[in-house]
Short mmCIF file of C-alpha atoms in Angstrom, two decimals:
data_model
loop_
_atom_site.label_atom_id
_atom_site.label_comp_id
_atom_site.label_asym_id
_atom_site.label_seq_id
_atom_site.Cartn_x
_atom_site.Cartn_y
_atom_site.Cartn_z
CA MET A 112 131.11 93.48 44.60
CA ILE A 113 131.08 89.77 43.84
CA THR A 114 128.92 88.63 40.91
CA VAL A 115 127.60 85.31 39.68
CA GLU A 116 129.77 85.69 36.59
CA THR A 117 133.00 86.04 38.60
CA ILE A 118 131.96 83.10 40.77
CA ARG A 119 131.53 80.90 37.72
CA GLN A 120 134.88 82.02 36.35
CA VAL A 121 136.68 80.99 39.55
CA ALA A 122 134.70 77.73 39.67
CA HIS A 123 136.03 76.83 36.22
CA GLN A 124 139.63 77.95 36.65
CA GLY A 125 140.82 74.75 38.36
CA PRO A 126 142.23 72.78 40.00
CA PHE A 127 138.60 71.93 40.82
CA PHE A 128 135.65 72.18 38.44
CA PRO A 129 131.88 72.21 39.17
CA ASN A 130 131.13 68.53 38.66
CA TRP A 131 131.19 65.60 41.06
CA GLN A 132 133.98 63.83 39.19
CA SER A 133 136.33 66.75 39.73
CA LEU A 134 135.14 67.51 43.26
CA SER A 135 135.83 63.91 44.30
CA ALA A 136 139.53 64.87 44.24
CA PHE A 137 138.84 66.59 47.59
CA VAL A 138 141.50 65.83 50.20
CA LEU A 139 140.77 66.16 53.91
CA PRO A 140 142.72 68.98 55.59
CA GLU A 141 145.55 67.41 57.59
CA TRP A 142 144.69 69.18 60.82
CA PHE A 143 141.09 67.95 60.97
CA PRO A 144 141.52 64.25 61.89
CA LYS A 145 144.07 65.27 64.53
CA ALA A 146 141.86 67.88 66.16
CA LYS A 147 138.99 65.53 67.19
CA PHE A 148 136.94 68.13 69.10
CA GLY A 149 135.40 71.44 68.04
CA VAL A 150 132.75 73.85 69.31
CA PHE A 151 129.68 74.97 67.35
CA ILE A 152 127.96 78.25 68.38
CA HIS A 153 124.30 79.04 67.68
CA TRP A 154 123.82 82.71 68.52
CA GLY A 155 121.52 85.18 66.85
CA LEU A 156 118.21 87.04 67.06
CA TYR A 157 116.50 83.86 68.29
CA SER A 158 118.66 84.12 71.43
CA VAL A 159 116.70 87.23 72.50
CA PRO A 160 113.26 85.61 73.01
CA ALA A 161 115.15 82.49 74.22
CA PHE A 162 112.00 80.40 73.99
CA ASN A 163 111.78 76.73 73.03
CA ASN A 164 114.51 76.60 70.34
CA GLU A 165 116.30 78.37 67.48
CA TRP A 166 113.28 77.99 65.15
CA TYR A 167 111.45 80.81 66.91
CA SER A 168 111.39 82.96 63.75
CA ARG A 169 109.36 80.33 61.89
CA ASN A 170 107.20 79.06 64.69
CA MET A 171 106.07 82.44 66.04
CA TYR A 172 104.09 82.81 62.78
CA ILE A 173 102.35 79.41 62.97
CA LYS A 174 99.01 79.39 64.76
CA ASP A 175 98.68 76.79 67.52
CA HIS A 176 102.46 76.63 67.91
CA PRO A 177 103.73 77.34 71.47
CA GLU A 178 105.87 80.18 70.07
CA TYR A 179 102.82 81.80 68.47
CA ASP A 180 100.95 82.14 71.75
CA HIS A 181 104.10 82.95 73.71
CA HIS A 182 104.91 85.76 71.31
CA ILE A 183 101.48 87.38 71.55
CA ASN A 184 101.43 87.09 75.34
CA THR A 185 104.95 88.46 75.72
CA TYR A 186 105.44 90.98 72.92
CA GLY A 187 101.99 91.54 71.41
CA PRO A 188 100.43 90.63 68.04
CA GLN A 189 102.80 89.75 65.20
CA LYS A 190 101.45 92.62 63.09
CA ASN A 191 102.71 95.08 65.72
CA PHE A 192 105.86 93.26 66.87
CA GLY A 193 107.41 90.99 64.31
CA TYR A 194 110.62 89.00 64.30
CA LYS A 195 112.55 91.98 62.88
CA ASP A 196 111.70 93.93 66.03
CA PHE A 197 114.09 91.76 68.04
CA ILE A 198 116.99 93.37 66.18
CA PRO A 199 117.18 96.54 68.38
CA MET A 200 117.01 94.26 71.44
CA PHE A 201 120.01 92.23 70.22
CA THR A 202 122.66 94.59 71.60
CA ALA A 203 125.16 91.90 72.69
CA GLU A 204 126.53 94.20 75.37
CA LYS A 205 128.35 91.34 77.14
CA PHE A 206 129.89 89.79 74.03
CA ASP A 207 133.67 89.41 74.31
CA ALA A 208 135.24 87.33 71.55
CA ASN A 209 138.52 86.84 73.41
CA GLU A 210 136.68 85.64 76.50
CA TRP A 211 134.64 83.17 74.44
CA ILE A 212 137.74 81.75 72.79
CA ARG A 213 139.60 81.42 76.09
CA LEU A 214 136.73 79.33 77.43
CA ILE A 215 136.51 77.20 74.29
CA LYS A 216 140.26 76.63 74.35
CA GLN A 217 140.02 75.71 78.03
CA ALA A 218 137.41 73.10 77.02
CA GLY A 219 140.07 71.39 74.91
CA ALA A 220 138.51 72.27 71.54
CA ASN A 221 140.80 72.79 68.57
CA TYR A 222 138.40 74.46 66.16
CA LEU A 223 135.42 76.79 66.16
CA PHE A 224 132.18 76.86 64.11
CA PRO A 225 130.07 79.98 64.82
CA VAL A 226 126.88 80.16 62.74
CA ALA A 227 127.28 82.88 60.11
CA GLU A 228 123.62 82.99 59.05
CA HIS A 229 120.75 80.92 60.36
CA HIS A 230 117.38 80.19 58.71
CA ASP A 231 116.05 83.55 59.92
CA GLY A 232 118.26 85.41 57.43
CA PHE A 233 120.11 87.67 59.88
CA GLN A 234 123.80 87.66 59.04
CA MET A 235 126.27 87.68 61.94
CA TYR A 236 128.88 89.37 59.77
CA LYS A 237 129.41 92.41 57.57
CA SER A 238 127.90 91.99 54.12
CA GLU A 239 127.64 94.11 50.99
CA LEU A 240 124.66 92.04 49.87
CA SER A 241 122.26 92.84 52.71
CA GLU A 242 121.94 95.52 55.36
CA TRP A 243 120.26 93.01 57.67
CA ASN A 244 123.44 92.06 59.45
CA ALA A 245 125.07 92.40 62.86
CA ALA A 246 127.67 94.90 61.66
CA VAL A 247 124.96 97.41 60.67
CA MET A 248 122.11 96.56 63.06
CA GLY A 249 121.70 95.15 66.55
CA PRO A 250 125.17 94.69 68.03
CA LYS A 251 126.71 96.84 65.25
CA LYS A 252 129.74 94.58 65.32
CA ASP A 253 131.18 92.16 62.81
CA ILE A 254 130.74 89.19 65.13
CA LEU A 255 132.31 86.68 62.75
CA ALA A 256 135.40 88.84 62.19
CA GLU A 257 135.94 89.30 65.93
CA LEU A 258 135.63 85.56 66.57
CA LYS A 259 137.96 84.71 63.68
CA GLU A 260 140.62 87.10 64.94
CA ALA A 261 140.39 85.86 68.52
CA ALA A 262 140.35 82.19 67.48
CA GLU A 263 143.40 82.45 65.26
CA GLU A 264 145.31 84.50 67.83
CA GLN A 265 144.74 81.71 70.36
CA GLY A 266 145.60 78.89 67.97
CA LEU A 267 142.14 77.58 67.03
CA TYR A 268 141.06 76.76 63.49
CA PHE A 269 138.27 79.09 62.37
CA CYS A 270 135.31 77.52 60.53
CA THR A 271 131.74 78.68 60.04
CA SER A 272 128.29 77.54 58.89
CA SER A 273 125.53 78.72 56.58
CA HIS A 274 121.88 77.79 57.10
CA ARG A 275 120.60 80.20 54.46
CA ALA A 276 119.04 77.59 52.18
CA GLU A 277 115.97 77.12 54.38
CA HIS A 278 115.21 80.85 54.28
CA TRP A 279 113.35 80.16 51.02
CA PHE A 280 110.35 79.10 53.09
CA PHE A 281 111.26 79.82 56.69
CA MET A 282 109.22 83.01 57.10
CA GLY A 283 106.40 81.99 54.75
CA HIS A 284 103.78 81.25 57.39
CA GLY A 285 103.69 84.92 58.29
CA LYS A 286 101.70 85.55 55.10
CA GLU A 287 98.88 83.30 56.29
CA PHE A 288 97.41 85.89 58.71
CA ASP A 289 97.74 89.57 59.56
CA SER A 290 101.41 89.89 60.54
CA ASP A 291 104.33 92.11 59.63
CA ILE A 292 105.26 89.76 56.75
CA LYS A 293 103.34 91.18 53.84
CA GLU A 294 103.54 91.31 50.07
CA PRO A 295 105.12 92.74 48.10
CA LEU A 296 108.45 91.31 49.25
CA GLU A 297 111.51 92.04 47.17
CA LYS A 298 115.07 90.80 47.15
CA GLY A 299 116.89 92.66 49.89
CA ASP A 300 113.92 92.65 52.27
CA PHE A 301 114.66 90.86 55.53
CA TYR A 302 111.79 88.38 55.18
CA TRP A 303 112.17 87.81 51.40
CA PRO A 304 111.13 85.50 49.79
CA ALA A 305 108.87 83.94 52.50
CA MET A 306 107.48 81.27 50.19
CA PRO A 307 104.93 78.61 51.22
CA GLU A 308 106.68 75.86 53.16
CA PRO A 309 106.94 72.67 51.11
CA ASP A 310 107.30 69.18 52.49
CA ASN A 311 110.82 69.94 53.63
CA GLN A 312 111.77 66.25 53.73
CA ASP A 313 110.90 65.77 50.05
CA LEU A 314 113.94 66.20 47.80
CA TYR A 315 111.74 67.27 44.88
CA SER A 316 109.09 69.33 46.72
CA GLU A 317 107.56 72.43 45.15
CA PRO A 318 107.63 75.34 44.92
CA TYR A 319 111.27 75.00 43.82
CA PRO A 320 113.60 77.79 44.90
CA SER A 321 113.77 80.36 42.11
CA LYS A 322 116.93 81.17 40.16
CA GLU A 323 116.91 84.58 41.83
CA PHE A 324 116.99 82.98 45.28
CA LEU A 325 119.59 80.36 44.30
CA ASP A 326 121.86 83.04 42.81
CA ASP A 327 121.45 85.10 45.98
CA TRP A 328 122.35 82.02 48.05
CA LEU A 329 125.45 81.51 45.92
CA LEU A 330 126.50 85.16 46.20
CA ARG A 331 126.09 85.22 49.97
CA THR A 332 127.99 81.98 50.47
CA CYS A 333 130.89 82.98 48.22
CA GLU A 334 131.07 86.41 49.87
CA LEU A 335 131.29 84.63 53.20
CA VAL A 336 134.23 82.44 52.18
CA ASP A 337 136.04 85.29 50.42
CA ASN A 338 135.87 87.66 53.37
CA TYR A 339 136.47 85.19 56.21
CA GLN A 340 138.43 82.37 54.56
CA PRO A 341 137.09 79.61 56.85
CA GLU A 342 139.02 76.35 57.12
CA LEU A 343 135.73 74.46 56.80
CA LEU A 344 132.18 75.43 55.89
CA TYR A 345 129.18 73.55 57.28
CA PHE A 346 125.84 73.42 55.47
CA ASP A 347 122.60 72.63 57.20
CA TRP A 348 120.01 70.29 55.81
CA TRP A 349 117.92 71.76 52.98
CA ILE A 350 120.72 72.03 50.41
CA GLN A 351 120.06 68.36 49.60
CA HIS A 352 117.00 69.53 47.62
CA GLU A 353 117.30 68.87 43.89
CA ALA A 354 117.10 72.58 43.11
CA PHE A 355 120.46 73.30 44.77
CA LYS A 356 122.55 70.66 42.98
CA GLU A 357 123.97 72.81 40.18
CA HIS A 358 124.64 75.83 42.41
CA LEU A 359 126.15 73.63 45.10
CA GLN A 360 128.70 72.18 42.67
CA VAL A 361 129.59 75.67 41.48
CA PHE A 362 130.06 76.82 45.05
CA ALA A 363 132.17 73.79 46.02
CA ALA A 364 134.51 74.33 43.06
CA TYR A 365 134.70 78.04 43.87
CA TYR A 366 135.54 77.42 47.54
CA TYR A 367 138.06 74.67 46.87
CA ASN A 368 139.76 76.77 44.19
CA ARG A 369 139.90 79.73 46.55
CA GLY A 370 141.48 77.43 49.14
CA ALA A 371 144.14 76.51 46.60
CA GLU A 372 144.79 80.24 46.07
CA TRP A 373 145.13 80.72 49.82
CA GLY A 374 147.56 77.82 50.00
CA LYS A 375 145.44 75.60 52.25
CA LYS A 376 143.05 72.69 51.97
CA VAL A 377 139.47 73.59 52.86
CA GLY A 378 136.40 71.40 53.14
CA ILE A 379 132.61 71.35 53.18
CA CYS A 380 130.70 69.48 55.89
CA TYR A 381 127.41 68.19 54.49
CA LYS A 382 124.47 66.03 55.60
CA HIS A 383 121.79 63.92 53.92
CA ASP A 384 123.91 63.03 50.88
CA ALA A 385 123.64 66.65 49.73
CA MET A 386 127.00 66.23 48.02
CA MET A 387 128.46 63.26 46.23
CA PHE A 388 130.37 60.98 48.57
CA GLY A 389 134.06 61.85 48.56
CA SER A 390 133.60 65.53 47.69
CA GLY A 391 133.47 66.75 51.30
CA ILE A 392 133.11 65.68 54.92
CA VAL A 393 130.17 63.45 55.89
CA GLU A 394 128.21 64.98 58.78
CA ILE A 395 125.72 63.31 61.13
CA GLU A 396 123.41 65.48 63.24
CA ARG A 397 122.76 64.27 66.79
CA GLY A 398 123.83 60.73 65.92
CA LYS A 399 126.71 58.40 65.13
CA PHE A 400 127.79 55.40 63.13
CA ALA A 401 127.44 52.07 64.91
CA GLU A 402 130.65 50.77 63.32
CA PRO A 403 134.03 52.32 62.42
CA GLN A 404 134.09 53.92 58.99
CA PRO A 405 136.87 53.75 56.38
CA PHE A 406 136.32 57.48 55.71
CA TYR A 407 136.67 60.37 58.13
CA TRP A 408 133.45 61.97 59.38
CA GLN A 409 131.98 64.32 61.97
CA THR A 410 128.99 64.34 64.26
CA ASP A 411 127.41 67.56 65.50
CA THR A 412 125.37 67.68 68.66
CA ALA A 413 124.39 70.20 71.30
CA ILE A 414 125.18 70.62 74.95
CA ALA A 415 121.41 70.51 75.54
CA ARG A 416 119.00 67.85 74.34
CA ASN A 417 116.14 70.14 73.33
CA SER A 418 117.64 73.17 71.60
CA TRP A 419 120.69 74.46 69.74
CA CYS A 420 120.34 78.02 71.03
CA TYR A 421 120.03 79.36 74.56
CA THR A 422 116.57 79.13 76.10
CA THR A 423 115.31 79.33 79.65
CA THR A 424 114.25 75.66 79.60
CA LEU A 425 117.37 73.82 78.41
CA ASP A 426 117.64 70.10 79.12
CA TYR A 427 121.39 69.89 79.61
CA LYS A 428 123.30 66.68 79.08
CA PRO A 429 125.66 65.59 81.85
CA THR A 430 129.36 66.02 81.08
CA ARG A 431 129.76 62.25 81.29
CA GLU A 432 127.41 61.72 78.35
CA ILE A 433 129.22 64.26 76.18
CA LEU A 434 132.58 62.66 76.94
CA GLN A 435 131.16 59.24 76.09
CA ASP A 436 129.94 60.68 72.77
CA LEU A 437 133.40 62.05 72.05
CA ILE A 438 135.03 58.69 72.81
CA GLU A 439 132.45 56.75 70.77
CA VAL A 440 133.00 58.98 67.75
CA VAL A 441 136.81 59.06 67.92
CA SER A 442 136.98 55.26 68.22
CA LYS A 443 135.00 55.08 64.96
CA ASN A 444 137.18 57.47 62.95
CA GLY A 445 135.32 60.72 63.51
CA ASN A 446 135.27 64.13 65.19
CA LEU A 447 132.79 65.61 67.65
CA LEU A 448 131.42 69.13 67.10
CA LEU A 449 129.67 70.26 70.29
CA ASN A 450 127.27 73.20 70.22
CA ILE A 451 126.79 75.85 72.88
CA GLY A 452 124.24 78.69 72.93
CA PRO A 453 125.19 82.09 74.36
CA LYS A 454 122.52 84.36 75.78
CA GLY A 455 121.16 87.28 73.78
CA ASP A 456 123.41 89.69 75.68
CA GLY A 457 126.51 87.78 74.56
CA SER A 458 127.28 86.06 77.84
CA ILE A 459 127.80 82.29 77.97
CA PRO A 460 125.46 80.62 80.50
CA GLU A 461 127.09 79.33 83.67
CA LYS A 462 125.96 75.76 83.01
CA ASP A 463 127.58 75.80 79.56
CA GLN A 464 130.76 77.14 81.12
CA THR A 465 130.78 74.44 83.80
CA ILE A 466 130.33 71.63 81.27
CA LEU A 467 133.01 73.01 78.94
CA LYS A 468 135.48 73.33 81.81
CA GLU A 469 134.74 69.77 82.96
CA ILE A 470 135.34 68.46 79.43
CA GLY A 471 138.60 70.38 79.33
CA ALA A 472 139.71 69.01 82.70
CA TRP A 473 139.10 65.44 81.50
CA LEU A 474 140.97 66.08 78.26
CA ASP A 475 143.89 67.61 80.15
CA VAL A 476 144.38 64.20 81.76
CA ASN A 477 143.22 61.86 79.00
CA GLY A 478 143.82 63.81 75.81
CA GLU A 479 146.57 61.50 74.55
CA ALA A 480 143.87 58.87 73.97
CA ILE A 481 141.89 61.38 71.88
CA TYR A 482 143.97 64.01 70.08
CA GLU A 483 145.79 62.66 67.01
CA ALA A 484 144.80 59.13 68.08
CA LYS A 485 143.61 56.67 65.48
CA PRO A 486 141.04 53.88 65.60
CA TRP A 487 142.28 50.43 66.50
CA ARG A 488 141.30 47.41 64.36
CA LYS A 489 138.34 47.02 66.72
CA ALA A 490 136.34 50.03 67.88
CA GLY A 491 135.13 48.56 71.13
CA GLU A 492 133.49 45.79 73.10
CA GLY A 493 130.80 45.36 75.70
CA PRO A 494 127.04 44.97 75.96
CA THR A 495 126.18 48.55 74.99
CA THR A 496 125.91 49.54 71.34
CA VAL A 497 124.69 52.61 69.49
CA VAL A 498 122.30 52.87 66.56
CA SER A 499 123.56 54.32 63.29
CA GLY A 500 121.86 57.43 62.00
CA GLN A 501 120.79 60.95 62.81
CA PHE A 502 118.64 62.15 65.70
CA GLN A 503 119.35 59.22 68.00
CA GLU A 504 119.71 61.23 71.21
CA ALA A 505 116.20 61.28 72.62
CA GLN A 506 117.44 58.95 75.34
CA ALA A 507 120.96 58.86 76.72
CA THR A 508 122.98 55.68 76.18
CA THR A 509 123.69 53.89 79.46
CA TYR A 510 127.15 52.33 79.46
CA THR A 511 128.51 49.70 81.85
CA SER A 512 132.00 48.98 83.20
CA GLN A 513 132.21 46.16 80.62
CA ASP A 514 132.03 48.69 77.78
CA PHE A 515 135.37 49.70 76.28
CA ARG A 516 136.29 51.80 73.26
CA PHE A 517 139.75 51.64 71.70
CA THR A 518 142.18 54.12 70.16
CA VAL A 519 145.89 53.91 69.40
CA GLN A 520 148.79 56.33 69.28
CA GLY A 521 152.50 55.62 69.13
CA ASP A 522 153.36 52.55 71.18
CA SER A 523 150.13 52.66 73.18
CA LEU A 524 146.72 51.12 72.86
CA TYR A 525 144.09 52.98 74.87
CA ALA A 526 141.19 50.97 76.26
CA ILE A 527 138.71 53.59 77.41
CA GLY A 528 136.35 52.33 80.06
CA MET A 529 133.02 54.05 79.45
CA ALA A 530 132.21 53.56 83.15
CA SER A 531 134.54 52.97 86.08
CA PRO A 532 134.15 49.53 87.75
CA GLU A 533 133.01 49.92 91.33
CA ASN A 534 134.97 46.87 92.52
CA GLY A 535 138.28 47.78 90.87
CA HIS A 536 138.20 44.76 88.53
CA ALA A 537 138.13 45.05 84.75
CA ARG A 538 138.54 42.56 81.93
CA ILE A 539 139.26 43.53 78.34
CA GLN A 540 138.26 40.54 76.25
CA ALA A 541 139.76 41.86 73.00
CA LEU A 542 143.22 41.41 74.55
CA ALA A 543 142.78 37.74 75.45
CA GLN A 544 145.81 35.51 74.97
CA SER A 545 145.82 33.79 71.58
CA LYS A 546 147.58 30.46 70.99
CA ASP A 547 146.71 30.19 67.31
CA GLN A 548 148.41 32.59 64.92
CA ASN A 549 145.81 31.82 62.27
CA LEU A 550 143.05 33.36 64.34
CA PRO A 551 142.39 37.13 64.21
CA GLU A 552 142.80 37.60 67.96
CA PHE A 553 145.36 39.74 69.76
CA HIS A 554 148.99 38.70 69.24
CA GLY A 555 150.80 41.74 70.66
CA ILE A 556 153.15 41.88 73.63
CA ILE A 557 152.02 44.11 76.50
CA GLN A 558 154.78 45.88 78.38
CA ASN A 559 152.82 47.87 80.96
CA VAL A 560 149.35 49.08 81.94
CA THR A 561 148.52 52.34 83.72
CA ILE A 562 145.41 54.46 84.26
CA LEU A 563 145.76 58.01 82.97
CA GLY A 564 145.66 60.46 85.85
CA HIS A 565 146.39 57.66 88.31
CA GLU A 566 149.84 56.58 87.18
CA GLU A 567 151.07 56.28 90.75
CA GLN A 568 148.37 53.77 91.56
CA PRO A 569 149.59 50.17 91.12
CA ILE A 570 147.67 47.87 88.80
CA ASP A 571 147.86 44.10 88.85
CA TRP A 572 147.46 42.89 85.31
CA GLN A 573 147.78 39.65 83.46
CA VAL A 574 146.84 38.30 80.05
CA THR A 575 144.64 35.20 80.22
CA ASP A 576 142.55 33.15 77.82
CA GLU A 577 139.59 35.35 78.84
CA GLY A 578 141.21 38.74 78.38
CA LEU A 579 143.48 41.32 79.94
CA GLN A 580 142.59 41.11 83.63
CA LEU A 581 143.06 44.30 85.67
CA THR A 582 142.85 44.78 89.43
CA PHE A 583 143.28 48.15 91.11
CA GLU A 584 141.97 50.37 93.89
CA PRO A 585 138.46 51.49 92.83
CA ILE A 586 138.28 54.97 91.31
CA GLU A 587 135.24 56.99 92.31
CA THR A 588 134.16 58.91 89.23
CA ASP A 589 131.14 59.07 86.93
CA GLN A 590 133.39 59.86 83.97
CA PRO A 591 135.18 57.44 81.64
CA ILE A 592 138.62 56.19 82.64
CA VAL A 593 141.49 55.43 80.28
CA TYR A 594 143.72 52.36 80.53
CA LYS A 595 146.99 53.05 78.74
CA ILE A 596 148.41 49.77 77.49
CA THR A 597 152.03 50.17 76.40
CA MET A 598 153.18 47.66 73.80
CA LYS A 599 156.63 46.28 73.07
#
């Protein structure tokens, strides 16, 4: 069994060492900036009650929370039916890893990020460190292993995520009244340690995670990478707390050194400046950068606006909005990781399937403007802009036919119209004719212009002082359209 001592030995063996100076030698895996689009999967015990969101395990123990009352009314008092009692109900009888991967591949995704362990502490994989896992209880299957095998057989890169850090306090409210979360709690118990919840936005908040908990976090995370060898590992938010800094550097050196042993580059996706810039992949949750970045990054968002897991009240985004997010991110040097939430029985909801298939159909036609494409010197133009930062999705961005985002690949510049013009007229101002070589305007020579998926449709185009003027038969669609501009 893995020990803290062996972890520290590997972390100090090189080529990486547990300090930010050494970890800044991190190099992005070559496949990642080519892939552009991946699928996140939030599936676990919280998918059984399917109420409100994936924080059910915390909120069902907080009085006056909707989950608290819902739980009592549906399952009875928490002292008689606690969160652990969902485990026998989590049978996953309709789970089929190969079927999931076929759908995700059909969506045009190139990599997969199933959650290995969420805040609730239930591992979706076989573990020697805890019996509270899907291989022993509930489904009695190693869910992560089945998804890894299916993904790699079908040519997807397998990645995973750990949200264990928040478990320090996530079940703590259950001690505040008569529930099934009672002292004494010991390491190895499902609810352990169930500490009082601090101000979880404060990087120095007390009570600090104990050494026992931090060592357990390190052991679990290293066991995860050893047994499943993910291409990338994603951490959720609370590892930015000061208490994790030393253990996080040890883990990063361990993981990167293991990657070197496996003969592949691996990477850590992190948020909130949890790691030193340059030591992993910058992640933005439900948000974007307003401007192109000189470094490669990723945004993660969900197919629904109000939850990461399946619930009966999901506020689904239209496919158009998700495609616009993908285009916005790719034009600014990033990837999109899109989350879906299977039902507790392991089936993927019909609405999720429909959206994924619609994304895949668009990418089948327009993928050359996305996959392996690079940002142009200008990300876009038009009246619509986005705000930099996380959690900027409360309201959908409304684009116009004057909004374009740009990518390049080979001899082609792709001007992606975020909305199709109803009158069949478009003008791309960034491609206006320039008569002064000293000005930073466009000086290229355009050979031809087509619309992907409508190559047979003639386009009248000309370069003027006002831009590249396009005239064509109107295209009736609510999805973005791609103008392929071939250069000499």
